[in-house]
Short mmCIF file of C-alpha atoms in Angstrom, two decimals:
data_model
loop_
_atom_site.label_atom_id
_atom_site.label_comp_id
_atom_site.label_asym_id
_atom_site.label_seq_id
_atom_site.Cartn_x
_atom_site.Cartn_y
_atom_site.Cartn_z
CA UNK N 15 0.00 0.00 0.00
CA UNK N 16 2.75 1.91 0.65
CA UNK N 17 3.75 1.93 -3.44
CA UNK N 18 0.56 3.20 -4.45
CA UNK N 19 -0.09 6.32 -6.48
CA UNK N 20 -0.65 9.29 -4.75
CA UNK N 21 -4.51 10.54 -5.47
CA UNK N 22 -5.10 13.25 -8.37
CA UNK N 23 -6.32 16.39 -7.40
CA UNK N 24 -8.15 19.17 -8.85
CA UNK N 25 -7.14 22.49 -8.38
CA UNK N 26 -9.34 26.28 -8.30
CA UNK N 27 -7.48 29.49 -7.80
CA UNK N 28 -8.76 32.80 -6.99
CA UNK N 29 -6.70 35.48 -8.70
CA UNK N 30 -7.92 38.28 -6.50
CA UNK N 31 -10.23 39.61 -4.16
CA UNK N 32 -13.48 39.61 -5.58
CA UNK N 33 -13.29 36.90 -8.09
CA UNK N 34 -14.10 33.26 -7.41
CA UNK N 35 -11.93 30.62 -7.54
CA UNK N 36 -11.45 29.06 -10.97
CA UNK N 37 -10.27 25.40 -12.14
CA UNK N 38 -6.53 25.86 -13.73
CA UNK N 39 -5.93 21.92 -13.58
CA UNK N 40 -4.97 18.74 -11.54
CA UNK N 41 -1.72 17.28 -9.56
CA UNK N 42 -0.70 14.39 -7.64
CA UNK N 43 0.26 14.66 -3.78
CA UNK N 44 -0.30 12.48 -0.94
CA UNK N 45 -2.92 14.51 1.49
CA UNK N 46 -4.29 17.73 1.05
CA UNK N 47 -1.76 19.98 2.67
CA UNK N 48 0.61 18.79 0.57
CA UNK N 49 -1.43 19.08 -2.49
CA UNK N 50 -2.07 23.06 -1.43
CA UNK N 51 1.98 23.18 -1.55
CA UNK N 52 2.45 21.81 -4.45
CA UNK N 53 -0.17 23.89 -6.37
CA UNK N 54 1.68 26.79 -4.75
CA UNK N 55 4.54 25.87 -6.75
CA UNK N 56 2.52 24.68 -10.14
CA UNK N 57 0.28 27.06 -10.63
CA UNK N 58 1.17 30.57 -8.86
CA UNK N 59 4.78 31.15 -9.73
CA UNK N 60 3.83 34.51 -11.43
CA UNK N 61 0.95 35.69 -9.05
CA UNK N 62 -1.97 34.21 -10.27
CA UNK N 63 -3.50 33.76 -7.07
CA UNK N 64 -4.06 35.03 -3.64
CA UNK N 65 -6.52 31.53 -2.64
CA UNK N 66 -5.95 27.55 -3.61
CA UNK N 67 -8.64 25.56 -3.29
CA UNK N 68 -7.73 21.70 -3.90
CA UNK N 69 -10.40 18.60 -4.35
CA UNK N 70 -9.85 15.21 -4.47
CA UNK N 71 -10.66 14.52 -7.94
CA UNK N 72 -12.43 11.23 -7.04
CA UNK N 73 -15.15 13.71 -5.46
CA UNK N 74 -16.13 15.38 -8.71
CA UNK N 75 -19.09 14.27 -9.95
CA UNK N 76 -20.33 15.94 -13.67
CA UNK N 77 -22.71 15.42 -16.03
CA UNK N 78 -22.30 13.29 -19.29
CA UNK N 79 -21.53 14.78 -22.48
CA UNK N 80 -24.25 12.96 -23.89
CA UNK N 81 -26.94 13.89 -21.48
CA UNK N 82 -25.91 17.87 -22.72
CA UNK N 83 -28.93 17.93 -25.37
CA UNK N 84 -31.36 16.80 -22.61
CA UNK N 85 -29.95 19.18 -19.74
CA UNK N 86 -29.45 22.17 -22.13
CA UNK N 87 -31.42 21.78 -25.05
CA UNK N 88 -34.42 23.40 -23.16
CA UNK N 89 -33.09 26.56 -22.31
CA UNK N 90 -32.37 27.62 -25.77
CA UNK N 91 -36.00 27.83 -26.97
CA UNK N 92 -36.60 29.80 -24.05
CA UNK N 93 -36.00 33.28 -25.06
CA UNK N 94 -38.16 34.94 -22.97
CA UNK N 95 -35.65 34.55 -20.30
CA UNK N 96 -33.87 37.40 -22.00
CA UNK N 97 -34.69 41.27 -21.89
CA UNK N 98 -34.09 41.79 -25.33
CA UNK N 99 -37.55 39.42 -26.08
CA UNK N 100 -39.49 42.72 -24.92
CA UNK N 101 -41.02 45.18 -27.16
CA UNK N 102 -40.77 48.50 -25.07
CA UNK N 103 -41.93 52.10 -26.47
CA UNK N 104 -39.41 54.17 -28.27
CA UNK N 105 -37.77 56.40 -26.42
CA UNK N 106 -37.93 54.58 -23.21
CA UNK N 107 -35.38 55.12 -20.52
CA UNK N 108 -33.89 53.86 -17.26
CA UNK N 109 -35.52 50.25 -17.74
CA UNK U 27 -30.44 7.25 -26.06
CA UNK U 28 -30.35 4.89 -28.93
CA UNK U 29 -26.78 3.53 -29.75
CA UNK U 30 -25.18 5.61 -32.02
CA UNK U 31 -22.84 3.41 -34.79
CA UNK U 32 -19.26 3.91 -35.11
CA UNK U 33 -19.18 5.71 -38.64
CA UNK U 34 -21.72 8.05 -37.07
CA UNK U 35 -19.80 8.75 -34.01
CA UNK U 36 -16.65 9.27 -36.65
CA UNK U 37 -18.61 11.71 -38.61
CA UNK U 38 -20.02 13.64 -35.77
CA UNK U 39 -16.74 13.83 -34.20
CA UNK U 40 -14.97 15.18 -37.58
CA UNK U 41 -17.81 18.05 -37.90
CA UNK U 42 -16.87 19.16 -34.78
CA UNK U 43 -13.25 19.08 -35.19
CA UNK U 44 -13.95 21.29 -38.43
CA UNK U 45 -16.34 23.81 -36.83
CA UNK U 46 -13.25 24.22 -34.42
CA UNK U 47 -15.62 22.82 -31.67
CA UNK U 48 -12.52 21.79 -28.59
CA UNK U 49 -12.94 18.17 -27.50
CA UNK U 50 -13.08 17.16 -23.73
CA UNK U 51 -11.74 14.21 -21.98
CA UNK U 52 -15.12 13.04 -21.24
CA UNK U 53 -16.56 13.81 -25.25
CA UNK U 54 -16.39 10.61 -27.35
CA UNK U 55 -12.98 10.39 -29.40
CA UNK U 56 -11.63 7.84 -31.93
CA UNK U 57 -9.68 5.50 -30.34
CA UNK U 58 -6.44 6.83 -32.66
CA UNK U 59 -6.98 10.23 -31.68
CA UNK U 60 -6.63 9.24 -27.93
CA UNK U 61 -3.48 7.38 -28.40
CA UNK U 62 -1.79 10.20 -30.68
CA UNK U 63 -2.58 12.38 -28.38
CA UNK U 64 -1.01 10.42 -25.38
CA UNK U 65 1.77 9.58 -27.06
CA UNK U 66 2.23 13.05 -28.81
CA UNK U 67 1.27 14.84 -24.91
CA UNK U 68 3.85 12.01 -22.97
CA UNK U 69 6.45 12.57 -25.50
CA UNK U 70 6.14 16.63 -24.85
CA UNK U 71 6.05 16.25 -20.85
CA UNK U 72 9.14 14.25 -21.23
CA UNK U 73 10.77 16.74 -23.13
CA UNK U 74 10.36 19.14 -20.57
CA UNK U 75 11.84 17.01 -17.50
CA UNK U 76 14.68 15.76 -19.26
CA UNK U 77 15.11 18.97 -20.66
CA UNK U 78 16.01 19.98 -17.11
CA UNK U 79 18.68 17.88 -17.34
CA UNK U 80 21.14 19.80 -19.66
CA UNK U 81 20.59 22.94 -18.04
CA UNK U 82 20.87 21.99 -14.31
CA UNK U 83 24.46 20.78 -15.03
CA UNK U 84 25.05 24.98 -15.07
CA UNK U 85 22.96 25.60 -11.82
CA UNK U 86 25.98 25.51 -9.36
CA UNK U 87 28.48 27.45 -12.43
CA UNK U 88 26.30 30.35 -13.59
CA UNK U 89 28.61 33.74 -13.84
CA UNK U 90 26.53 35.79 -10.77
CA UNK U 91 23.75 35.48 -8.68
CA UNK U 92 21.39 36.70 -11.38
CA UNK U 93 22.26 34.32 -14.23
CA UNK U 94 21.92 32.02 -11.30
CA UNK U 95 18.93 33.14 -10.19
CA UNK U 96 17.26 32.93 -14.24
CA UNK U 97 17.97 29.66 -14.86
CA UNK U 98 16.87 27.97 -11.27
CA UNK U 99 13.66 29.92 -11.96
CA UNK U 100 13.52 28.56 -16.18
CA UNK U 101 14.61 24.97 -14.70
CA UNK U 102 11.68 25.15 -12.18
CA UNK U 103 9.29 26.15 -15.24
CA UNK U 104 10.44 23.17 -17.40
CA UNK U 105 9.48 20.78 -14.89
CA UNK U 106 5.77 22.56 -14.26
CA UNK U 107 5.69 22.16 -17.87
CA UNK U 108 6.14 18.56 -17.73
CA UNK U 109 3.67 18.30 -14.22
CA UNK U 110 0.77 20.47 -16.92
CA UNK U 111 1.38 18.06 -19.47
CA UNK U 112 1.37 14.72 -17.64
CA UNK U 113 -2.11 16.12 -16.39
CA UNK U 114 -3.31 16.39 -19.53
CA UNK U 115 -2.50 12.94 -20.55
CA UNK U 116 -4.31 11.80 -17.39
CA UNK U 117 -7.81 13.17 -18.61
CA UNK U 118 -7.62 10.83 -21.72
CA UNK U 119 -6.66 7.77 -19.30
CA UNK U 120 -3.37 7.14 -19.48
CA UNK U 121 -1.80 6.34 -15.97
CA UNK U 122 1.13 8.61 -15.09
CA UNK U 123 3.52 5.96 -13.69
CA UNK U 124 3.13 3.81 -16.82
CA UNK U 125 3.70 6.68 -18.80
CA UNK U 126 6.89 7.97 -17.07
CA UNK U 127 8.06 3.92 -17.09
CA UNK U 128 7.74 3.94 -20.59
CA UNK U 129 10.25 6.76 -20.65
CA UNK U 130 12.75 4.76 -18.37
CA UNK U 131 12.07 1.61 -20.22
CA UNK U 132 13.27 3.28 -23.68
CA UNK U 133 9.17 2.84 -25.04
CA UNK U 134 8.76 6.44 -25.49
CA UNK U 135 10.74 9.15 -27.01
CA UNK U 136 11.38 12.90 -25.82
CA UNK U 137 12.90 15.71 -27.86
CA UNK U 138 16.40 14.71 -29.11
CA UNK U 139 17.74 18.02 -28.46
CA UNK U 140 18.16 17.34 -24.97
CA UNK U 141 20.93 13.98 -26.27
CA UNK U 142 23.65 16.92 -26.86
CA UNK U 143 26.03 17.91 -23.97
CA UNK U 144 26.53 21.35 -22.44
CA UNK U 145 29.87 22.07 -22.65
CA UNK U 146 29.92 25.79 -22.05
CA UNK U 147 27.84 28.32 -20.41
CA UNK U 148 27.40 29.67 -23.60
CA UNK U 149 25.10 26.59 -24.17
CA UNK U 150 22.62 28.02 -22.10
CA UNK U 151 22.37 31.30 -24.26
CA UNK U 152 22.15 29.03 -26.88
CA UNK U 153 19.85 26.49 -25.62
CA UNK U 154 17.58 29.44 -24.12
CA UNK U 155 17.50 31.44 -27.68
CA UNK U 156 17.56 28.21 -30.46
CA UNK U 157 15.98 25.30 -28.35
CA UNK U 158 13.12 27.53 -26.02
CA UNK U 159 12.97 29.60 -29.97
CA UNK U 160 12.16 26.81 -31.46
CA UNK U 161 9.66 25.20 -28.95
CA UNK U 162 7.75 28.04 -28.43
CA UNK U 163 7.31 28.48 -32.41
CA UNK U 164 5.79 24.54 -31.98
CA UNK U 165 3.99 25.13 -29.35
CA UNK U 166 2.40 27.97 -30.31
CA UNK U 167 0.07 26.79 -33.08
CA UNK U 168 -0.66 24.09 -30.21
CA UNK U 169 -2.56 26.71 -28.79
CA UNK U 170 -5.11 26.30 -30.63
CA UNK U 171 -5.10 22.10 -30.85
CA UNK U 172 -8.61 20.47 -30.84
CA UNK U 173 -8.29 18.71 -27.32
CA UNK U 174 -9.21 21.52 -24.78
CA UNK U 175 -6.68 20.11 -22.11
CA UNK U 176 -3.63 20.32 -24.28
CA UNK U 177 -4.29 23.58 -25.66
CA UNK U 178 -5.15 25.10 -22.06
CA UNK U 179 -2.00 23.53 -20.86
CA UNK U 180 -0.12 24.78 -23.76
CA UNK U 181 -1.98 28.27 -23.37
CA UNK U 182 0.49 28.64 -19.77
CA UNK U 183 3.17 26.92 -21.23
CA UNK U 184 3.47 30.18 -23.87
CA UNK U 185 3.00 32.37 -21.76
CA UNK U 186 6.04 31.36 -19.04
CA UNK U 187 8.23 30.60 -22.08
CA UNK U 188 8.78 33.95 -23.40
CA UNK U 189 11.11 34.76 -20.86
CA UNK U 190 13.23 31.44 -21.23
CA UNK U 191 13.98 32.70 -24.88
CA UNK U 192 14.76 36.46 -23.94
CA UNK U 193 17.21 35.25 -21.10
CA UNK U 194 18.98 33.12 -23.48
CA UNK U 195 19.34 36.07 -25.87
CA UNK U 196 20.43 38.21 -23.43
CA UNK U 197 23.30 35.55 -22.77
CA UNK U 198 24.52 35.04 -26.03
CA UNK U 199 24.39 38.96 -26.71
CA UNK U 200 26.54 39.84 -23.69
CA UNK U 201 28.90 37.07 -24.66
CA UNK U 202 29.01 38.39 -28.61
CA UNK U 203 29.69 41.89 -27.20
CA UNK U 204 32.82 40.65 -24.40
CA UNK U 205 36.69 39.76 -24.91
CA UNK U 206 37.39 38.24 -28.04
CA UNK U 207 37.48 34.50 -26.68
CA UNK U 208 33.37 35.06 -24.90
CA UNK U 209 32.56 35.94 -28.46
CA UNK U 210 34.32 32.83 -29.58
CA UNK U 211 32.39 30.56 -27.00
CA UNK U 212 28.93 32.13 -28.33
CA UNK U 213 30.04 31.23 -31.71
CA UNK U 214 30.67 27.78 -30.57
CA UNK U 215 27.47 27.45 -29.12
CA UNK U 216 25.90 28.59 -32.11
CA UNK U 217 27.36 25.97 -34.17
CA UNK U 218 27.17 22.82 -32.08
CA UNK U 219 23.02 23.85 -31.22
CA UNK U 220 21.82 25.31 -34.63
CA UNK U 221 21.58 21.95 -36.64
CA UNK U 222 19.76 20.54 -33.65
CA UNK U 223 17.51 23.38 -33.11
CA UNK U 224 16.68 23.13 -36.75
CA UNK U 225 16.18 19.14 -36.36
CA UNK U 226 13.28 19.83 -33.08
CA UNK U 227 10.43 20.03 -35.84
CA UNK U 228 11.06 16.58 -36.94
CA UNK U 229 11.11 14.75 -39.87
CA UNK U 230 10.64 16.54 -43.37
CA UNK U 231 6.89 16.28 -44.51
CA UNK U 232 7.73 13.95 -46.97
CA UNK U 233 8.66 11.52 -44.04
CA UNK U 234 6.32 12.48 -41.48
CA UNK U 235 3.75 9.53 -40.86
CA UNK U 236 1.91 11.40 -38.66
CA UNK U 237 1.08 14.60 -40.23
CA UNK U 238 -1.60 13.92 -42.18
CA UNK U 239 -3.83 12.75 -39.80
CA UNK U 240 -2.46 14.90 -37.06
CA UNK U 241 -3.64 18.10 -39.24
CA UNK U 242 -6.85 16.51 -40.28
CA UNK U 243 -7.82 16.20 -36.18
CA UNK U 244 -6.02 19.80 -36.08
CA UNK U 245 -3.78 18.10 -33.72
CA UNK U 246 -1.32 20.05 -35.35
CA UNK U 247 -1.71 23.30 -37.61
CA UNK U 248 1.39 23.69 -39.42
CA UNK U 249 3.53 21.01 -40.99
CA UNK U 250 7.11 20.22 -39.58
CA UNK U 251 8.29 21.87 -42.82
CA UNK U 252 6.56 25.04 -42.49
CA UNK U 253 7.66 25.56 -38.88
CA UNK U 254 11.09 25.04 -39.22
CA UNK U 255 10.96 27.43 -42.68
CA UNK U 256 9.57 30.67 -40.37
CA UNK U 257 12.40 29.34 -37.72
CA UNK U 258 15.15 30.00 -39.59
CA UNK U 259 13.63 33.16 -41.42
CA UNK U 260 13.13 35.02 -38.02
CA UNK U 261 16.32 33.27 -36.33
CA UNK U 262 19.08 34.18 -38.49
CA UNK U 263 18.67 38.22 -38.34
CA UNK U 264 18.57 37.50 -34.65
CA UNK U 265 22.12 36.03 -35.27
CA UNK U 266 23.29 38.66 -37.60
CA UNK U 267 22.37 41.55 -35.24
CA UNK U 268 24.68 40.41 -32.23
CA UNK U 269 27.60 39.62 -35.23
CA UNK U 270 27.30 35.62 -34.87
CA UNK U 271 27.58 33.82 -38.37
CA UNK U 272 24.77 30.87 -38.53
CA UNK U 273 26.55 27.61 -39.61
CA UNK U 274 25.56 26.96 -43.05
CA UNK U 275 26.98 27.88 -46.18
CA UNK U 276 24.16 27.17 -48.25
CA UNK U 277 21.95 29.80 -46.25
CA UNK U 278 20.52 32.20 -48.77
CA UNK U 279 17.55 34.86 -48.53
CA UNK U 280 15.42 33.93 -51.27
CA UNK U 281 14.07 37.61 -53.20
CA UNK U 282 11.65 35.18 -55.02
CA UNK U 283 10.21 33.36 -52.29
CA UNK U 284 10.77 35.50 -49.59
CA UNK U 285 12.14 33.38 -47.58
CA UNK U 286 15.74 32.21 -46.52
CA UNK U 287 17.33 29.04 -48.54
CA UNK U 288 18.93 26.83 -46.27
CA UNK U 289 20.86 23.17 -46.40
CA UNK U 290 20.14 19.39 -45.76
CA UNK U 291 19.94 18.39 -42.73
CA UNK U 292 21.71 15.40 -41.73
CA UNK U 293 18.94 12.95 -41.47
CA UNK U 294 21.44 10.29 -40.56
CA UNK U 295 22.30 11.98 -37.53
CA UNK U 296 18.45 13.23 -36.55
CA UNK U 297 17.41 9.51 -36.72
CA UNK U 298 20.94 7.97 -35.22
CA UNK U 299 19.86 10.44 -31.87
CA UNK U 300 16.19 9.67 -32.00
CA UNK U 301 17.26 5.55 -32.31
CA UNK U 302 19.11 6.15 -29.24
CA UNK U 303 22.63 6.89 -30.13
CA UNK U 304 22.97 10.60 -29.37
CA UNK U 305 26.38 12.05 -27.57
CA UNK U 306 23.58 11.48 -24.00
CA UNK U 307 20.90 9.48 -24.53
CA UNK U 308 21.99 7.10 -22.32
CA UNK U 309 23.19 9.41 -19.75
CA UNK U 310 19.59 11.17 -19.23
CA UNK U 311 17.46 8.32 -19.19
CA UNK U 312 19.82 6.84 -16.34
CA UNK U 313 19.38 10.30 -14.46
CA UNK U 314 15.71 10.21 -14.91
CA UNK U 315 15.58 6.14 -13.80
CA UNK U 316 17.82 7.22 -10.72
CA UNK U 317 15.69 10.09 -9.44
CA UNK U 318 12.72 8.10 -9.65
CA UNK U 319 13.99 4.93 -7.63
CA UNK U 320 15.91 7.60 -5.21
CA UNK U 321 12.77 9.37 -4.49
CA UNK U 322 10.79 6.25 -3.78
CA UNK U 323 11.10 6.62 -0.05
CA UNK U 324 10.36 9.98 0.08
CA UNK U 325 6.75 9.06 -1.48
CA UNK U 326 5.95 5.91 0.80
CA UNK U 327 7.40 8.50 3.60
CA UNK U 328 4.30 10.91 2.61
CA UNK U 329 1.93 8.10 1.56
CA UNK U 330 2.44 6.98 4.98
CA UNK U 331 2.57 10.27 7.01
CA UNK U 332 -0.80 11.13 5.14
CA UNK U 333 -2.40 7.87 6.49
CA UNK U 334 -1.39 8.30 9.62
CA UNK U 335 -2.63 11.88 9.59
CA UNK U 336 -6.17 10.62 8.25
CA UNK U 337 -6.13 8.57 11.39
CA UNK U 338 -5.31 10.36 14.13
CA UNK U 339 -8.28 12.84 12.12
CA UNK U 340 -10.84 10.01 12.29
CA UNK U 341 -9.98 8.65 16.05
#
């Protein structure tokens, strides 16, 4: 057991203050601490960050590819959803 | 969902590839376009840790604290390079030890630039402006390659390697413009790493196997040809400005086709190096085998630390 692979993790920096935290990719490391350090190194040697967030990658779950018609299909016949469906009287303002 | 037949997965897969939609590990690829792209992905992370190798061997020697400091920092890059692209081979399945084995084991290949010796610290102005040059000018068009996880890897990859090819410059122009015998050692350099440079985009078209298809999946978006054409054509003004003289007598601008003229390349040697028999082949793959059975400790050390931690959590 001691041989094995350490787990892949998935890693989310926030670049400032005010952003969230985005996914920039995955490393291996051994426990979590250790997979904040490394990410450290891999991913913010020019300041891209100022927050690590790291996930085993075992606990992603995401939809299928081929589920995407099913789960996104819908949305595009909904226009309505938009403002710019709306007829509004010229010369309108502040709306 | 009714089961879709190969051809029309095939076809489906092509329109997107031609409408320049990016493919994701999860999307459904041809089986050949998952193992080009591990082996074409593996191949490129290995480049970039043995790549390490040739400039390390300057680490401890670099002129000052600066130079010293530049090329730890371009050293460390090269090997998040390689960490970036072993990822990306992950999301299309490919286990990371197996891959890196297949490195030790002789299986898979890595950029035969890295099979020449440093002999000089003028190699690393060399290496930084010709080698780093010439595998940013790959790696660019990669950008834009129809798997999403190689192109967003090679999207950072760009982006840290612009310095790599500066600091070399600034090397081999500081040389050029010192005594009589620095200019002599940039010369040197020149002459031992141009061929080599020139030999990173691989096999002429004519003998490329892979090409075709590679350009078809937009894999790739320029041939190995074209590349190396628009190397030499922005590389050798580069050399002219700093007074260096680029080894080859048959190097010509072309009025006509606007482009320099340059000679054969010595296939022999290209495939001789790639087969194995370069002045260090042997040398780097040992260096890479040692590290990895050197470190093994330290990972059982932190596989085991991390259980115990988990433990001591749960109790």
């Amino acid at each position: 057991m001691s041989n094995k692979e350490w787990p892949l993790w998935e890693v989310f920096i926030r670049s400032k203050q005010g952003l969230n935290h985005k996914h920039v990719g995955s490393l291996r490391a051994a426990d979590a601490e250790m997979a904040v350090s490394n990410a450290r190194d891999v991913y913010t040697r020019r300041s891209e960050g100022v927050s690590i967030w790291v996930v085993e990658s075992s606990h992603v779950h995401a939809s299928h590819p081929t589920d995407a018609d099913a789960l996104f299909e819908p949305a595009h016949s909904k226009v309505y959803r938009h403002p710019t469906f709306y007829d509004v009287p010229e010369g309108i303002e502040h709306m | 969902m009714k089961e879709l037949d190969i051809n029309e997965l095939e076809r489906r897969f092509q329109e997107k590839i031609d409408k320049d939609i990016k493919i994701e590990p999860n999307d459904w690829m041809p089986d050949n376009y998952r193992q080009t792209l591990i082996r074409q992905i593996s191949q490129h992370a290995h480049s970039e840790i043995v790549g390490m190798l040739p400039e390390g061997n300057w680490i401890t020697r670099a002129p000052n604290l600066r130079r010293k400091a530049v090329l730890l920092a371009k050293v460390q890059d090269e090997a998040g390079h390689g960490l970036y692209l072993y990822s990306a081979t992950e999301t299309l399945g490919a286990d990371r030890e197996d891959t890196i084995d297949d490195l030790h084991s002789g299986k898979a290949k890595y950029s035969s630039i890295f099979n020449y010796p440093t002999l000089s610290w003028a190699d690393m102005g060399a290496i930084g402006w010709l080698v780093d040059g010439a595998a940013i000018m790959n790696q660019v068009p990669l950008c834009r390659c129809s798997y999403g996880p190689y192109a967003r890897a090679m999207v950072r990859v760009c982006k840290e390697e612009s310095f790599h090819q500066r600091q070399g410059y600034e090397i081999m122009t500081t040389l050029a413009n010192g005594t009589p015998e620095q200019k002599a050692m940039a010369q040197d350099a020149l002459n031992r790493f141009w061929w080599p440079a020139l030999m990173m985009f691989g096999p002429s078209d004519k003998d490329s196997k892979h090409t075709a298809q590679s350009m078809a999946w937009k894999i790739k978006r320029q041939t190995n040809d074209e590349l190396r054409q628009q190397m030499v054509d922005i590389t050798v003004p580069q050399a002219e400005l700093i007074g260096l003289t680029v080894p080859d007598p048959d190097l010509k601008w072309n009025e006509e086709r606007g482009h320099y003229d340059f000679g054969e390349i010595n296939w022999d040697e290209f495939w001789n190096v790639v087969k194995g028999n370069g002045p260090c082949n042997k040398e780097r793959v040992e260096a890479r085998r040692k590290a990895k059975e050197n470190g093994a400790w330290v990972r059982e050390a932190a596989n085991a630390y991390a259980a115990k931690q988990k433990m001591k959590k749960a109790s």
